[in-house]
């Protein structure tokens, strides 16, 4: 492919997340212009991304030619030069609304009117950020996770005024990086952080109540229900467990925590309608009952493969090494 055929993207804020996003986009086949507070900082970040890519290749994490590809495709520029002529621009400046607003104003002023603008914000409502974007129909949240080169999921968050036609274009851009997208409404915490913090909230309560130590809670999460999560989300897991079983468990949890563990109305409705999950052929996900044996076989294979992978990798170096 010649240089002229490559799409041109820009990443504004080339720090930790922006740098990883730029690497992912460059490796997907795009020319990526990175910008930062000034061009010297952007140049330094480009050097860092090239050197880091070489290390990732040495560690077997990036393709053999990644460093050369990134050196060829990533260019350091001013914000104005970077965004002019880019068809997709990702903002990844610090999580402060005044910095994001000022940056989005600069991007809007210099970008083509139809260039799509994404923000990597973790917590700020997209509708609030959109106030600083000219032609805000082309603006949405494109939320990569840390570490961006290696985490495969990206939340796409249109605000109320985002043009529907923008979504498939961004989905294709992210798909080219080998990552997977999911669409999420513009609600505080989006999906990822709302779920992650709900789990963390309950985990810290367990520590405060003296039920278990942080170490033991982490062990339980990693080795039990967390072990399922790379393959199945909470709805697939509930369907496989049986929604009637979930209803019984809620009733039991309510003896101690009636409000915190009130049975979700949506669960009650499904159970009342006889939709008990995989075993009844319908639940949250409507998996046909005849696919159950295939699903169980996949599940078992997945868990054995996961255990093997963890055994091969060894434990995370969180605790001091044992002699
Ligand atoms: N770090 C994470 O785990 C993580 C995960 C998901 C999303 N995010 C989000 O990504 C965004 C960036 O976070 P980060 O961790 O990469 O921060 P970071 O501090 O590593 O990078 C921010 C970059 O923006 C640059 N910058 C600051 N002001 C600027 C300006 N006015 N114009 C241009 N560039 C400017 C900084 O010099 C820096 O290089 C934030 O919105 C954050 O919430 C972070």
PDB file of C-alpha atoms in Angstrom, residues 15-323:
ATOM      1  CA  UNK A  15       0.780  10.792  26.625  1.00  0.00           C
ATOM      2  CA  UNK A  16       0.121   7.368  28.041  1.00  0.00           C
ATOM      3  CA  UNK A  17      -3.277   6.633  26.447  1.00  0.00           C
ATOM      4  CA  UNK A  18      -2.898   8.814  23.352  1.00  0.00           C
ATOM      5  CA  UNK A  19       0.478   7.213  22.643  1.00  0.00           C
ATOM      6  CA  UNK A  20      -0.929   3.690  22.843  1.00  0.00           C
ATOM      7  CA  UNK A  21      -3.918   4.662  20.698  1.00  0.00           C
ATOM      8  CA  UNK A  22      -1.551   6.184  18.105  1.00  0.00           C
ATOM      9  CA  UNK A  23       0.504   2.963  18.035  1.00  0.00           C
ATOM     10  CA  UNK A  24      -2.652   0.861  17.560  1.00  0.00           C
ATOM     11  CA  UNK A  25      -3.943   3.090  14.747  1.00  0.00           C
ATOM     12  CA  UNK A  26      -0.551   3.146  12.991  1.00  0.00           C
ATOM     13  CA  UNK A  27      -0.257  -0.649  13.166  1.00  0.00           C
ATOM     14  CA  UNK A  28      -3.782  -0.880  11.701  1.00  0.00           C
ATOM     15  CA  UNK A  29      -2.499   0.802   8.536  1.00  0.00           C
ATOM     16  CA  UNK A  30      -3.059   4.527   9.066  1.00  0.00           C
ATOM     17  CA  UNK A  31      -0.793   7.547   9.069  1.00  0.00           C
ATOM     18  CA  UNK A  32      -1.128   9.070  12.530  1.00  0.00           C
ATOM     19  CA  UNK A  33      -0.215  12.620  13.429  1.00  0.00           C
ATOM     20  CA  UNK A  34       0.368  13.150  17.115  1.00  0.00           C
ATOM     21  CA  UNK A  35       0.222  16.485  18.917  1.00  0.00           C
ATOM     22  CA  UNK A  36       0.666  17.682  22.484  1.00  0.00           C
ATOM     23  CA  UNK A  37       1.215  20.895  24.466  1.00  0.00           C
ATOM     24  CA  UNK A  38       3.912  21.796  21.947  1.00  0.00           C
ATOM     25  CA  UNK A  39       5.748  20.134  19.096  1.00  0.00           C
ATOM     26  CA  UNK A  40       8.844  19.365  21.185  1.00  0.00           C
ATOM     27  CA  UNK A  41       6.748  17.313  23.617  1.00  0.00           C
ATOM     28  CA  UNK A  42       5.068  15.575  20.666  1.00  0.00           C
ATOM     29  CA  UNK A  43       8.479  14.780  19.137  1.00  0.00           C
ATOM     30  CA  UNK A  44       9.680  13.336  22.430  1.00  0.00           C
ATOM     31  CA  UNK A  45       6.524  11.214  22.663  1.00  0.00           C
ATOM     32  CA  UNK A  46       7.060   9.961  19.100  1.00  0.00           C
ATOM     33  CA  UNK A  47      10.603   8.858  20.032  1.00  0.00           C
ATOM     34  CA  UNK A  48       9.207   7.118  23.121  1.00  0.00           C
ATOM     35  CA  UNK A  49       6.552   5.278  21.062  1.00  0.00           C
ATOM     36  CA  UNK A  50       9.162   4.045  18.560  1.00  0.00           C
ATOM     37  CA  UNK A  51      11.514   2.817  21.311  1.00  0.00           C
ATOM     38  CA  UNK A  52       8.625   1.242  23.236  1.00  0.00           C
ATOM     39  CA  UNK A  53       7.460  -0.569  20.087  1.00  0.00           C
ATOM     40  CA  UNK A  54      10.961  -2.062  19.657  1.00  0.00           C
ATOM     41  CA  UNK A  55      10.796  -3.339  23.239  1.00  0.00           C
ATOM     42  CA  UNK A  56       7.287  -4.750  22.666  1.00  0.00           C
ATOM     43  CA  UNK A  57       8.593  -6.580  19.598  1.00  0.00           C
ATOM     44  CA  UNK A  58      11.542  -7.956  21.593  1.00  0.00           C
ATOM     45  CA  UNK A  59       9.012  -9.185  24.181  1.00  0.00           C
ATOM     46  CA  UNK A  60       6.946 -10.870  21.446  1.00  0.00           C
ATOM     47  CA  UNK A  61       4.011  -8.465  21.915  1.00  0.00           C
ATOM     48  CA  UNK A  62       4.176  -6.465  18.665  1.00  0.00           C
ATOM     49  CA  UNK A  63       4.915  -7.677  15.090  1.00  0.00           C
ATOM     50  CA  UNK A  64       8.569  -7.850  14.014  1.00  0.00           C
ATOM     51  CA  UNK A  65       8.428  -4.641  11.955  1.00  0.00           C
ATOM     52  CA  UNK A  66       6.329  -2.606  14.426  1.00  0.00           C
ATOM     53  CA  UNK A  67       9.009  -0.102  15.370  1.00  0.00           C
ATOM     54  CA  UNK A  68       9.821   0.695  11.715  1.00  0.00           C
ATOM     55  CA  UNK A  69       6.126   0.892  10.819  1.00  0.00           C
ATOM     56  CA  UNK A  70       5.457   3.270  13.707  1.00  0.00           C
ATOM     57  CA  UNK A  71       8.499   5.404  12.836  1.00  0.00           C
ATOM     58  CA  UNK A  72       7.253   5.667   9.256  1.00  0.00           C
ATOM     59  CA  UNK A  73       3.596   6.340  10.019  1.00  0.00           C
ATOM     60  CA  UNK A  74       3.587   8.438  13.202  1.00  0.00           C
ATOM     61  CA  UNK A  75       4.520  12.092  12.748  1.00  0.00           C
ATOM     62  CA  UNK A  76       4.782  14.771  15.453  1.00  0.00           C
ATOM     63  CA  UNK A  77       3.017  18.042  14.619  1.00  0.00           C
ATOM     64  CA  UNK A  78       1.308  21.036  16.189  1.00  0.00           C
ATOM     65  CA  UNK A  79      -2.377  20.507  17.028  1.00  0.00           C
ATOM     66  CA  UNK A  80      -3.457  22.636  14.051  1.00  0.00           C
ATOM     67  CA  UNK A  81      -1.213  20.862  11.538  1.00  0.00           C
ATOM     68  CA  UNK A  82      -2.076  17.438  12.950  1.00  0.00           C
ATOM     69  CA  UNK A  83      -5.838  17.768  12.643  1.00  0.00           C
ATOM     70  CA  UNK A  84      -5.959  19.606   9.305  1.00  0.00           C
ATOM     71  CA  UNK A  85      -6.535  16.862   6.727  1.00  0.00           C
ATOM     72  CA  UNK A  86      -7.214  14.104   9.279  1.00  0.00           C
ATOM     73  CA  UNK A  87     -10.468  12.188   8.788  1.00  0.00           C
ATOM     74  CA  UNK A  88     -10.541  10.963  12.414  1.00  0.00           C
ATOM     75  CA  UNK A  89      -9.163  12.803  15.433  1.00  0.00           C
ATOM     76  CA  UNK A  90      -8.894  11.303  18.924  1.00  0.00           C
ATOM     77  CA  UNK A  91      -8.547  13.664  21.877  1.00  0.00           C
ATOM     78  CA  UNK A  92      -6.589  12.199  24.828  1.00  0.00           C
ATOM     79  CA  UNK A  93      -5.569  15.223  26.916  1.00  0.00           C
ATOM     80  CA  UNK A  94      -5.860  15.174  30.754  1.00  0.00           C
ATOM     81  CA  UNK A  95      -9.231  14.504  32.389  1.00  0.00           C
ATOM     82  CA  UNK A  96      -9.964  18.164  33.184  1.00  0.00           C
ATOM     83  CA  UNK A  97     -12.959  19.723  31.502  1.00  0.00           C
ATOM     84  CA  UNK A  98     -11.282  23.099  30.936  1.00  0.00           C
ATOM     85  CA  UNK A  99      -8.294  21.464  29.172  1.00  0.00           C
ATOM     86  CA  UNK A 100     -10.599  19.237  27.116  1.00  0.00           C
ATOM     87  CA  UNK A 101     -12.845  22.170  26.153  1.00  0.00           C
ATOM     88  CA  UNK A 102      -9.904  24.356  25.111  1.00  0.00           C
ATOM     89  CA  UNK A 103      -8.371  21.487  23.107  1.00  0.00           C
ATOM     90  CA  UNK A 104     -11.660  20.574  21.418  1.00  0.00           C
ATOM     91  CA  UNK A 105     -12.106  24.225  20.415  1.00  0.00           C
ATOM     92  CA  UNK A 106      -8.653  24.246  18.808  1.00  0.00           C
ATOM     93  CA  UNK A 107      -9.344  20.927  17.079  1.00  0.00           C
ATOM     94  CA  UNK A 108     -12.734  22.155  15.795  1.00  0.00           C
ATOM     95  CA  UNK A 109     -11.212  25.346  14.407  1.00  0.00           C
ATOM     96  CA  UNK A 110      -8.461  23.591  12.434  1.00  0.00           C
ATOM     97  CA  UNK A 111     -10.087  20.292  11.363  1.00  0.00           C
ATOM     98  CA  UNK A 112     -12.142  19.703   8.224  1.00  0.00           C
ATOM     99  CA  UNK A 113     -15.841  20.336   9.036  1.00  0.00           C
ATOM    100  CA  UNK A 114     -16.710  16.672   8.488  1.00  0.00           C
ATOM    101  CA  UNK A 115     -13.700  15.177  10.313  1.00  0.00           C
ATOM    102  CA  UNK A 116     -14.892  12.837  13.063  1.00  0.00           C
ATOM    103  CA  UNK A 117     -13.710  13.791  16.549  1.00  0.00           C
ATOM    104  CA  UNK A 118     -13.544  11.252  19.397  1.00  0.00           C
ATOM    105  CA  UNK A 119     -12.698  11.782  23.057  1.00  0.00           C
ATOM    106  CA  UNK A 120     -10.987   9.215  25.257  1.00  0.00           C
ATOM    107  CA  UNK A 121     -12.572  10.659  28.411  1.00  0.00           C
ATOM    108  CA  UNK A 122     -13.184   8.123  31.171  1.00  0.00           C
ATOM    109  CA  UNK A 123     -15.711  10.075  33.195  1.00  0.00           C
ATOM    110  CA  UNK A 124     -16.879  13.347  31.635  1.00  0.00           C
ATOM    111  CA  UNK A 125     -20.258  13.296  29.905  1.00  0.00           C
ATOM    112  CA  UNK A 126     -19.817  13.453  26.131  1.00  0.00           C
ATOM    113  CA  UNK A 127     -22.702  15.917  25.833  1.00  0.00           C
ATOM    114  CA  UNK A 128     -20.814  18.276  28.163  1.00  0.00           C
ATOM    115  CA  UNK A 129     -17.621  17.999  26.073  1.00  0.00           C
ATOM    116  CA  UNK A 130     -19.648  18.460  22.866  1.00  0.00           C
ATOM    117  CA  UNK A 131     -20.374  22.060  23.948  1.00  0.00           C
ATOM    118  CA  UNK A 132     -16.854  22.969  22.773  1.00  0.00           C
ATOM    119  CA  UNK A 133     -17.079  21.184  19.398  1.00  0.00           C
ATOM    120  CA  UNK A 134     -18.142  22.977  16.237  1.00  0.00           C
ATOM    121  CA  UNK A 135     -20.552  20.793  14.284  1.00  0.00           C
ATOM    122  CA  UNK A 136     -21.009  18.435  17.290  1.00  0.00           C
ATOM    123  CA  UNK A 137     -22.835  15.814  15.212  1.00  0.00           C
ATOM    124  CA  UNK A 138     -19.369  14.449  14.306  1.00  0.00           C
ATOM    125  CA  UNK A 139     -18.328  14.122  17.975  1.00  0.00           C
ATOM    126  CA  UNK A 140     -18.539  11.075  20.272  1.00  0.00           C
ATOM    127  CA  UNK A 141     -16.699   9.222  23.039  1.00  0.00           C
ATOM    128  CA  UNK A 142     -14.169   6.647  21.790  1.00  0.00           C
ATOM    129  CA  UNK A 143     -12.974   5.190  25.077  1.00  0.00           C
ATOM    130  CA  UNK A 144      -9.923   2.949  24.880  1.00  0.00           C
ATOM    131  CA  UNK A 145      -8.777   1.075  27.988  1.00  0.00           C
ATOM    132  CA  UNK A 146      -5.393   0.913  29.656  1.00  0.00           C
ATOM    133  CA  UNK A 147      -3.026  -0.363  28.238  1.00  0.00           C
ATOM    134  CA  UNK A 148      -4.465   0.786  24.903  1.00  0.00           C
ATOM    135  CA  UNK A 149      -2.312  -1.392  22.614  1.00  0.00           C
ATOM    136  CA  UNK A 150      -3.330  -4.581  24.408  1.00  0.00           C
ATOM    137  CA  UNK A 151      -6.881  -4.206  25.759  1.00  0.00           C
ATOM    138  CA  UNK A 152      -9.256  -5.241  22.977  1.00  0.00           C
ATOM    139  CA  UNK A 153     -12.460  -3.408  23.941  1.00  0.00           C
ATOM    140  CA  UNK A 154     -13.480   0.173  23.124  1.00  0.00           C
ATOM    141  CA  UNK A 155     -16.649   1.918  24.348  1.00  0.00           C
ATOM    142  CA  UNK A 156     -18.332   4.122  21.719  1.00  0.00           C
ATOM    143  CA  UNK A 157     -20.458   6.823  23.314  1.00  0.00           C
ATOM    144  CA  UNK A 158     -22.585   9.025  21.076  1.00  0.00           C
ATOM    145  CA  UNK A 159     -24.130  12.065  22.795  1.00  0.00           C
ATOM    146  CA  UNK A 160     -27.723  13.066  22.098  1.00  0.00           C
ATOM    147  CA  UNK A 161     -26.642  15.096  19.046  1.00  0.00           C
ATOM    148  CA  UNK A 162     -24.177  12.656  17.459  1.00  0.00           C
ATOM    149  CA  UNK A 163     -24.998  11.895  13.829  1.00  0.00           C
ATOM    150  CA  UNK A 164     -25.886   8.163  13.561  1.00  0.00           C
ATOM    151  CA  UNK A 165     -23.815   7.872  10.371  1.00  0.00           C
ATOM    152  CA  UNK A 166     -20.629   8.547  12.347  1.00  0.00           C
ATOM    153  CA  UNK A 167     -20.875   5.313  14.364  1.00  0.00           C
ATOM    154  CA  UNK A 168     -20.234   2.734  11.615  1.00  0.00           C
ATOM    155  CA  UNK A 169     -17.262   4.782  10.398  1.00  0.00           C
ATOM    156  CA  UNK A 170     -15.675   4.762  13.861  1.00  0.00           C
ATOM    157  CA  UNK A 171     -16.562   1.094  14.317  1.00  0.00           C
ATOM    158  CA  UNK A 172     -14.622   0.311  11.143  1.00  0.00           C
ATOM    159  CA  UNK A 173     -11.632   2.405  12.263  1.00  0.00           C
ATOM    160  CA  UNK A 174     -11.484   0.568  15.604  1.00  0.00           C
ATOM    161  CA  UNK A 175     -12.126  -2.841  13.982  1.00  0.00           C
ATOM    162  CA  UNK A 176      -9.075  -2.270  11.756  1.00  0.00           C
ATOM    163  CA  UNK A 177      -6.949  -2.172  14.945  1.00  0.00           C
ATOM    164  CA  UNK A 178      -8.261  -5.657  15.828  1.00  0.00           C
ATOM    165  CA  UNK A 179     -10.335  -4.283  18.694  1.00  0.00           C
ATOM    166  CA  UNK A 180     -14.027  -4.720  19.442  1.00  0.00           C
ATOM    167  CA  UNK A 181     -16.524  -1.917  20.043  1.00  0.00           C
ATOM    168  CA  UNK A 182     -19.780  -1.662  21.948  1.00  0.00           C
ATOM    169  CA  UNK A 183     -22.216   1.252  21.800  1.00  0.00           C
ATOM    170  CA  UNK A 184     -23.091   2.911  25.086  1.00  0.00           C
ATOM    171  CA  UNK A 185     -25.411   5.811  25.959  1.00  0.00           C
ATOM    172  CA  UNK A 186     -23.969   9.011  27.372  1.00  0.00           C
ATOM    173  CA  UNK A 187     -24.552   8.259  31.066  1.00  0.00           C
ATOM    174  CA  UNK A 188     -22.205   8.972  33.983  1.00  0.00           C
ATOM    175  CA  UNK A 189     -19.517   6.283  34.228  1.00  0.00           C
ATOM    176  CA  UNK A 190     -20.589   4.846  30.864  1.00  0.00           C
ATOM    177  CA  UNK A 191     -20.618   1.016  31.238  1.00  0.00           C
ATOM    178  CA  UNK A 192     -17.038   0.040  31.980  1.00  0.00           C
ATOM    179  CA  UNK A 193     -16.426   2.343  34.934  1.00  0.00           C
ATOM    180  CA  UNK A 194     -19.898   1.980  36.370  1.00  0.00           C
ATOM    181  CA  UNK A 195     -19.485  -1.804  36.568  1.00  0.00           C
ATOM    182  CA  UNK A 196     -15.850  -1.702  37.616  1.00  0.00           C
ATOM    183  CA  UNK A 197     -16.574   0.718  40.451  1.00  0.00           C
ATOM    184  CA  UNK A 198     -19.678  -1.198  41.579  1.00  0.00           C
ATOM    185  CA  UNK A 199     -17.466  -4.270  42.040  1.00  0.00           C
ATOM    186  CA  UNK A 200     -14.764  -2.237  43.769  1.00  0.00           C
ATOM    187  CA  UNK A 201     -17.347  -0.638  46.066  1.00  0.00           C
ATOM    188  CA  UNK A 202     -18.621  -4.022  47.246  1.00  0.00           C
ATOM    189  CA  UNK A 203     -15.045  -5.345  47.569  1.00  0.00           C
ATOM    190  CA  UNK A 204     -14.020  -2.450  49.829  1.00  0.00           C
ATOM    191  CA  UNK A 205     -17.156  -2.997  51.964  1.00  0.00           C
ATOM    192  CA  UNK A 206     -16.153  -6.633  52.439  1.00  0.00           C
ATOM    193  CA  UNK A 207     -12.713  -5.487  53.633  1.00  0.00           C
ATOM    194  CA  UNK A 208     -14.209  -2.856  55.956  1.00  0.00           C
ATOM    195  CA  UNK A 209     -16.602  -5.426  57.420  1.00  0.00           C
ATOM    196  CA  UNK A 210     -13.652  -7.759  58.025  1.00  0.00           C
ATOM    197  CA  UNK A 211     -15.126 -10.504  55.833  1.00  0.00           C
ATOM    198  CA  UNK A 212     -11.869 -11.056  53.925  1.00  0.00           C
ATOM    199  CA  UNK A 213      -8.531  -9.370  53.263  1.00  0.00           C
ATOM    200  CA  UNK A 214      -7.812  -7.560  49.967  1.00  0.00           C
ATOM    201  CA  UNK A 215      -5.453 -10.436  49.063  1.00  0.00           C
ATOM    202  CA  UNK A 216      -8.114 -13.094  49.660  1.00  0.00           C
ATOM    203  CA  UNK A 217     -10.777 -11.110  47.812  1.00  0.00           C
ATOM    204  CA  UNK A 218      -8.466 -10.733  44.828  1.00  0.00           C
ATOM    205  CA  UNK A 219      -7.802 -14.482  44.898  1.00  0.00           C
ATOM    206  CA  UNK A 220     -11.524 -15.260  44.915  1.00  0.00           C
ATOM    207  CA  UNK A 221     -12.296 -12.825  42.097  1.00  0.00           C
ATOM    208  CA  UNK A 222      -9.419 -14.095  39.907  1.00  0.00           C
ATOM    209  CA  UNK A 223     -10.096 -17.768  40.456  1.00  0.00           C
ATOM    210  CA  UNK A 224     -13.912 -17.964  40.530  1.00  0.00           C
ATOM    211  CA  UNK A 225     -16.355 -15.653  38.819  1.00  0.00           C
ATOM    212  CA  UNK A 226     -13.624 -13.394  37.408  1.00  0.00           C
ATOM    213  CA  UNK A 227     -12.202 -16.449  35.681  1.00  0.00           C
ATOM    214  CA  UNK A 228     -15.327 -16.558  33.497  1.00  0.00           C
ATOM    215  CA  UNK A 229     -15.282 -12.921  32.465  1.00  0.00           C
ATOM    216  CA  UNK A 230     -12.901 -13.057  29.461  1.00  0.00           C
ATOM    217  CA  UNK A 231     -15.452 -15.331  27.780  1.00  0.00           C
ATOM    218  CA  UNK A 232     -18.849 -14.380  29.175  1.00  0.00           C
ATOM    219  CA  UNK A 233     -20.420 -11.178  30.459  1.00  0.00           C
ATOM    220  CA  UNK A 234     -22.814 -11.025  33.405  1.00  0.00           C
ATOM    221  CA  UNK A 235     -25.883 -11.758  31.277  1.00  0.00           C
ATOM    222  CA  UNK A 236     -24.448 -14.877  29.615  1.00  0.00           C
ATOM    223  CA  UNK A 237     -23.268 -16.062  33.036  1.00  0.00           C
ATOM    224  CA  UNK A 238     -26.708 -15.481  34.587  1.00  0.00           C
ATOM    225  CA  UNK A 239     -28.409 -17.283  31.682  1.00  0.00           C
ATOM    226  CA  UNK A 240     -26.090 -20.267  32.102  1.00  0.00           C
ATOM    227  CA  UNK A 241     -26.519 -20.352  35.881  1.00  0.00           C
ATOM    228  CA  UNK A 242     -30.323 -20.204  35.541  1.00  0.00           C
ATOM    229  CA  UNK A 243     -32.367 -17.099  36.233  1.00  0.00           C
ATOM    230  CA  UNK A 244     -34.502 -18.957  38.785  1.00  0.00           C
ATOM    231  CA  UNK A 245     -31.273 -19.723  40.665  1.00  0.00           C
ATOM    232  CA  UNK A 246     -30.397 -16.029  40.576  1.00  0.00           C
ATOM    233  CA  UNK A 247     -33.854 -15.177  41.969  1.00  0.00           C
ATOM    234  CA  UNK A 248     -33.306 -17.612  44.901  1.00  0.00           C
ATOM    235  CA  UNK A 249     -29.862 -16.125  45.578  1.00  0.00           C
ATOM    236  CA  UNK A 250     -31.298 -12.615  45.626  1.00  0.00           C
ATOM    237  CA  UNK A 251     -33.923 -13.741  48.155  1.00  0.00           C
ATOM    238  CA  UNK A 252     -31.142 -15.113  50.341  1.00  0.00           C
ATOM    239  CA  UNK A 253     -28.998 -11.957  50.048  1.00  0.00           C
ATOM    240  CA  UNK A 254     -32.064  -9.884  50.962  1.00  0.00           C
ATOM    241  CA  UNK A 255     -32.236 -11.462  54.430  1.00  0.00           C
ATOM    242  CA  UNK A 256     -29.209  -9.298  55.307  1.00  0.00           C
ATOM    243  CA  UNK A 257     -29.200  -6.569  52.637  1.00  0.00           C
ATOM    244  CA  UNK A 258     -32.816  -5.998  51.556  1.00  0.00           C
ATOM    245  CA  UNK A 259     -32.187  -2.798  49.616  1.00  0.00           C
ATOM    246  CA  UNK A 260     -28.725  -3.351  48.193  1.00  0.00           C
ATOM    247  CA  UNK A 261     -29.713  -6.732  46.779  1.00  0.00           C
ATOM    248  CA  UNK A 262     -33.345  -6.094  45.846  1.00  0.00           C
ATOM    249  CA  UNK A 263     -34.334  -8.469  43.031  1.00  0.00           C
ATOM    250  CA  UNK A 264     -34.016  -6.574  39.711  1.00  0.00           C
ATOM    251  CA  UNK A 265     -37.501  -6.198  38.181  1.00  0.00           C
ATOM    252  CA  UNK A 266     -36.178  -7.344  34.785  1.00  0.00           C
ATOM    253  CA  UNK A 267     -35.062 -10.647  36.386  1.00  0.00           C
ATOM    254  CA  UNK A 268     -38.440 -11.127  38.068  1.00  0.00           C
ATOM    255  CA  UNK A 269     -40.239 -10.549  34.772  1.00  0.00           C
ATOM    256  CA  UNK A 270     -38.165 -13.129  32.917  1.00  0.00           C
ATOM    257  CA  UNK A 271     -38.576 -15.754  35.661  1.00  0.00           C
ATOM    258  CA  UNK A 272     -42.351 -15.130  35.792  1.00  0.00           C
ATOM    259  CA  UNK A 273     -42.493 -15.601  32.009  1.00  0.00           C
ATOM    260  CA  UNK A 274     -40.692 -18.951  32.328  1.00  0.00           C
ATOM    261  CA  UNK A 275     -37.565 -17.583  30.692  1.00  0.00           C
ATOM    262  CA  UNK A 276     -34.985 -19.153  32.948  1.00  0.00           C
ATOM    263  CA  UNK A 277     -31.897 -18.783  30.756  1.00  0.00           C
ATOM    264  CA  UNK A 278     -30.030 -21.325  28.657  1.00  0.00           C
ATOM    265  CA  UNK A 279     -31.905 -24.337  30.049  1.00  0.00           C
ATOM    266  CA  UNK A 280     -35.261 -22.916  28.889  1.00  0.00           C
ATOM    267  CA  UNK A 281     -33.925 -21.593  25.558  1.00  0.00           C
ATOM    268  CA  UNK A 282     -34.582 -17.981  26.511  1.00  0.00           C
ATOM    269  CA  UNK A 283     -33.293 -15.560  29.085  1.00  0.00           C
ATOM    270  CA  UNK A 284     -31.414 -12.315  28.748  1.00  0.00           C
ATOM    271  CA  UNK A 285     -29.655 -13.510  25.572  1.00  0.00           C
ATOM    272  CA  UNK A 286     -32.061 -15.947  23.888  1.00  0.00           C
ATOM    273  CA  UNK A 287     -29.547 -18.734  23.241  1.00  0.00           C
ATOM    274  CA  UNK A 288     -31.521 -21.512  21.478  1.00  0.00           C
ATOM    275  CA  UNK A 289     -31.798 -24.563  23.745  1.00  0.00           C
ATOM    276  CA  UNK A 290     -30.321 -26.856  21.073  1.00  0.00           C
ATOM    277  CA  UNK A 291     -27.048 -24.920  21.273  1.00  0.00           C
ATOM    278  CA  UNK A 292     -26.609 -25.746  24.972  1.00  0.00           C
ATOM    279  CA  UNK A 293     -24.248 -28.726  24.477  1.00  0.00           C
ATOM    280  CA  UNK A 294     -22.062 -26.641  22.148  1.00  0.00           C
ATOM    281  CA  UNK A 295     -22.044 -23.796  24.664  1.00  0.00           C
ATOM    282  CA  UNK A 296     -21.086 -26.065  27.570  1.00  0.00           C
ATOM    283  CA  UNK A 297     -18.311 -27.633  25.470  1.00  0.00           C
ATOM    284  CA  UNK A 298     -16.974 -24.173  24.563  1.00  0.00           C
ATOM    285  CA  UNK A 299     -17.180 -23.046  28.193  1.00  0.00           C
ATOM    286  CA  UNK A 300     -15.244 -26.045  29.492  1.00  0.00           C
ATOM    287  CA  UNK A 301     -12.593 -25.735  26.785  1.00  0.00           C
ATOM    288  CA  UNK A 302     -12.238 -22.005  27.479  1.00  0.00           C
ATOM    289  CA  UNK A 303     -11.732 -22.472  31.217  1.00  0.00           C
ATOM    290  CA  UNK A 304      -9.143 -25.236  30.774  1.00  0.00           C
ATOM    291  CA  UNK A 305      -7.280 -23.097  28.196  1.00  0.00           C
ATOM    292  CA  UNK A 306      -7.378 -20.129  30.581  1.00  0.00           C
ATOM    293  CA  UNK A 307      -5.984 -22.180  33.463  1.00  0.00           C
ATOM    294  CA  UNK A 308      -3.192 -23.443  31.221  1.00  0.00           C
ATOM    295  CA  UNK A 309      -2.355 -19.899  30.101  1.00  0.00           C
ATOM    296  CA  UNK A 310      -2.220 -18.645  33.697  1.00  0.00           C
ATOM    297  CA  UNK A 311      -0.039 -21.602  34.741  1.00  0.00           C
ATOM    298  CA  UNK A 312       2.317 -20.864  31.831  1.00  0.00           C
ATOM    299  CA  UNK A 313       2.528 -17.150  32.654  1.00  0.00           C
ATOM    300  CA  UNK A 314       2.926 -17.730  36.373  1.00  0.00           C
ATOM    301  CA  UNK A 315       1.439 -15.499  39.064  1.00  0.00           C
ATOM    302  CA  UNK A 316       1.428 -11.704  38.693  1.00  0.00           C
ATOM    303  CA  UNK A 317       4.458 -10.222  40.451  1.00  0.00           C
ATOM    304  CA  UNK A 318       2.331  -8.471  43.058  1.00  0.00           C
ATOM    305  CA  UNK A 319       3.751 -10.208  46.102  1.00  0.00           C
ATOM    306  CA  UNK A 320       7.430 -10.535  47.026  1.00  0.00           C
ATOM    307  CA  UNK A 321       9.058 -13.499  45.213  1.00  0.00           C
ATOM    308  CA  UNK A 322       9.099 -16.718  47.278  1.00  0.00           C
ATOM    309  CA  UNK A 323      12.509 -18.325  47.751  1.00  0.00           C
TER     310      UNK A 323
END
